[in-house]
Amino acid sequence: MLEKNGFDKTIVDGQLKDFNGGKDNDSEIFLKDINTQKTYKIEKFPFIMGRSKDCNLAFNKDHKLSRIHCIIYKKNRAYIIEDLGSTNGTKLDNLTIKKAILKPGNVISIGDRMLVFILR
């Protein structure tokens, strides 16, 4: 369901108590760029993406990205993505989100990038 501002209503905290997804803590987590086929390993949380060199994953030449665009973090056994008030927004499977639970195979769109969320 979309709110007036165009962002979807994602109830994350209420869903986590019933969330039975995710793998054990020894899972490896990656983001794979659909266009370049480059794979980025997420080694620690929180994991921040944006244009700034201070981000864990920085795309400094992508001017559609905010300096600090979005964050991925772990809560209980779930992986959460949250937009950090970026100018152009964060999409998950083509739906603009503020915050959402990530599942393997989800496509994160930020700036000109399309990244697949992968658990191994």
Coordinates of C-alpha atoms in Angstrom, one line a residue:
M1 CA 0.0 0.0 0.0
L2 CA 1.4 3.4 -0.9
E3 CA 1.2 6.4 1.4
K4 CA 0.4 9.9 0.1
N5 CA 4.2 10.6 -0.3
G6 CA 4.6 7.6 -2.6
F7 CA 6.6 5.5 -0.2
D8 CA 5.3 2.1 0.7
K9 CA 4.2 1.3 4.2
T10 CA 6.6 -1.4 5.3
I11 CA 6.1 -2.5 8.9
V12 CA 9.4 -3.9 9.8
D13 CA 9.5 -4.0 13.6
G14 CA 6.1 -5.7 13.9
Q15 CA 7.1 -8.3 11.4
L16 CA 10.4 -9.2 13.0
K17 CA 9.0 -11.2 15.9
D18 CA 7.4 -13.6 13.4
F19 CA 10.2 -13.5 10.9
N20 CA 11.7 -16.9 10.4
G21 CA 13.9 -16.0 7.4
G22 CA 17.6 -15.5 7.1
K23 CA 20.4 -18.1 7.6
D24 CA 22.8 -18.7 10.5
N25 CA 25.3 -16.0 11.5
D26 CA 28.0 -17.7 9.4
S27 CA 26.2 -16.8 6.1
E28 CA 28.2 -14.8 3.6
I29 CA 26.3 -11.8 2.3
F30 CA 26.9 -10.2 -1.1
L31 CA 25.5 -7.5 -3.4
K32 CA 25.9 -8.2 -7.1
D33 CA 25.7 -5.3 -9.6
I34 CA 23.4 -6.5 -12.4
N35 CA 25.1 -4.2 -15.0
T36 CA 28.8 -4.8 -14.2
Q37 CA 28.4 -8.3 -12.7
K38 CA 30.8 -7.1 -9.9
T39 CA 30.1 -8.7 -6.5
Y40 CA 30.6 -6.8 -3.2
K41 CA 30.9 -8.7 0.1
I42 CA 29.2 -7.3 3.1
E43 CA 31.6 -8.0 6.0
K44 CA 30.2 -5.9 8.8
F45 CA 27.1 -4.1 9.9
P46 CA 25.9 -1.4 9.6
F47 CA 26.7 -1.3 5.9
I48 CA 26.3 2.1 4.4
M49 CA 26.0 2.8 0.7
G50 CA 26.3 6.2 -1.1
R51 CA 28.5 8.6 -3.0
S52 CA 30.8 9.5 0.0
K53 CA 34.2 7.9 0.3
D54 CA 33.3 7.3 3.9
C55 CA 30.6 4.7 3.0
N56 CA 31.2 1.0 3.1
L57 CA 30.3 0.8 -0.6
A58 CA 30.9 4.1 -2.4
F59 CA 29.9 4.9 -5.9
N60 CA 31.5 8.4 -6.0
K61 CA 30.7 9.1 -9.7
D62 CA 27.0 8.3 -9.5
H63 CA 25.5 11.7 -9.0
K64 CA 22.0 10.2 -8.6
L65 CA 23.1 8.9 -5.2
S66 CA 23.1 10.9 -2.1
R67 CA 26.4 11.1 -0.2
I68 CA 25.0 8.8 2.5
H69 CA 22.1 7.1 0.6
C70 CA 21.0 3.9 2.5
I71 CA 22.0 1.4 5.1
I72 CA 21.8 -2.3 5.5
Y73 CA 21.8 -3.7 9.0
K74 CA 20.9 -6.9 10.9
K75 CA 18.1 -7.0 13.5
N76 CA 17.4 -10.4 15.1
R77 CA 17.8 -12.8 12.1
A78 CA 16.6 -10.4 9.5
Y79 CA 18.5 -8.1 7.2
I80 CA 17.0 -4.6 6.9
I81 CA 17.5 -1.9 4.3
E82 CA 16.6 1.6 5.1
D83 CA 16.8 4.8 3.0
L84 CA 18.6 7.6 4.9
G85 CA 16.6 10.5 3.5
S86 CA 18.2 10.3 0.0
T87 CA 17.1 12.7 -2.7
N88 CA 16.3 10.1 -5.3
G89 CA 15.1 7.3 -3.0
T90 CA 15.8 3.6 -2.6
K91 CA 13.8 0.9 -4.4
L92 CA 13.4 -2.7 -3.6
D93 CA 12.1 -4.8 -6.4
N94 CA 10.9 -1.6 -8.2
L95 CA 9.0 -0.4 -5.1
T96 CA 10.2 2.8 -3.4
I97 CA 10.8 2.0 0.3
K98 CA 11.8 3.8 3.5
K99 CA 12.6 0.5 5.3
A100 CA 12.1 -3.1 4.4
I101 CA 13.3 -6.6 5.2
L102 CA 15.7 -8.0 2.6
K103 CA 15.3 -11.5 1.2
P104 CA 17.7 -13.4 -1.1
G105 CA 17.2 -12.3 -4.7
N106 CA 15.7 -8.9 -3.9
V107 CA 17.0 -6.2 -6.3
I108 CA 18.0 -2.9 -4.6
S109 CA 18.0 0.1 -6.9
I110 CA 20.0 3.2 -5.9
G111 CA 21.1 5.8 -8.3
D112 CA 22.1 4.1 -11.5
R113 CA 22.9 0.8 -9.7
M114 CA 20.8 -2.3 -9.5
L115 CA 22.2 -4.7 -6.8
V116 CA 21.0 -8.2 -6.1
F117 CA 21.0 -9.2 -2.4
I118 CA 22.6 -12.6 -2.0
L119 CA 23.0 -15.0 1.0
R120 CA 25.4 -18.0 0.8

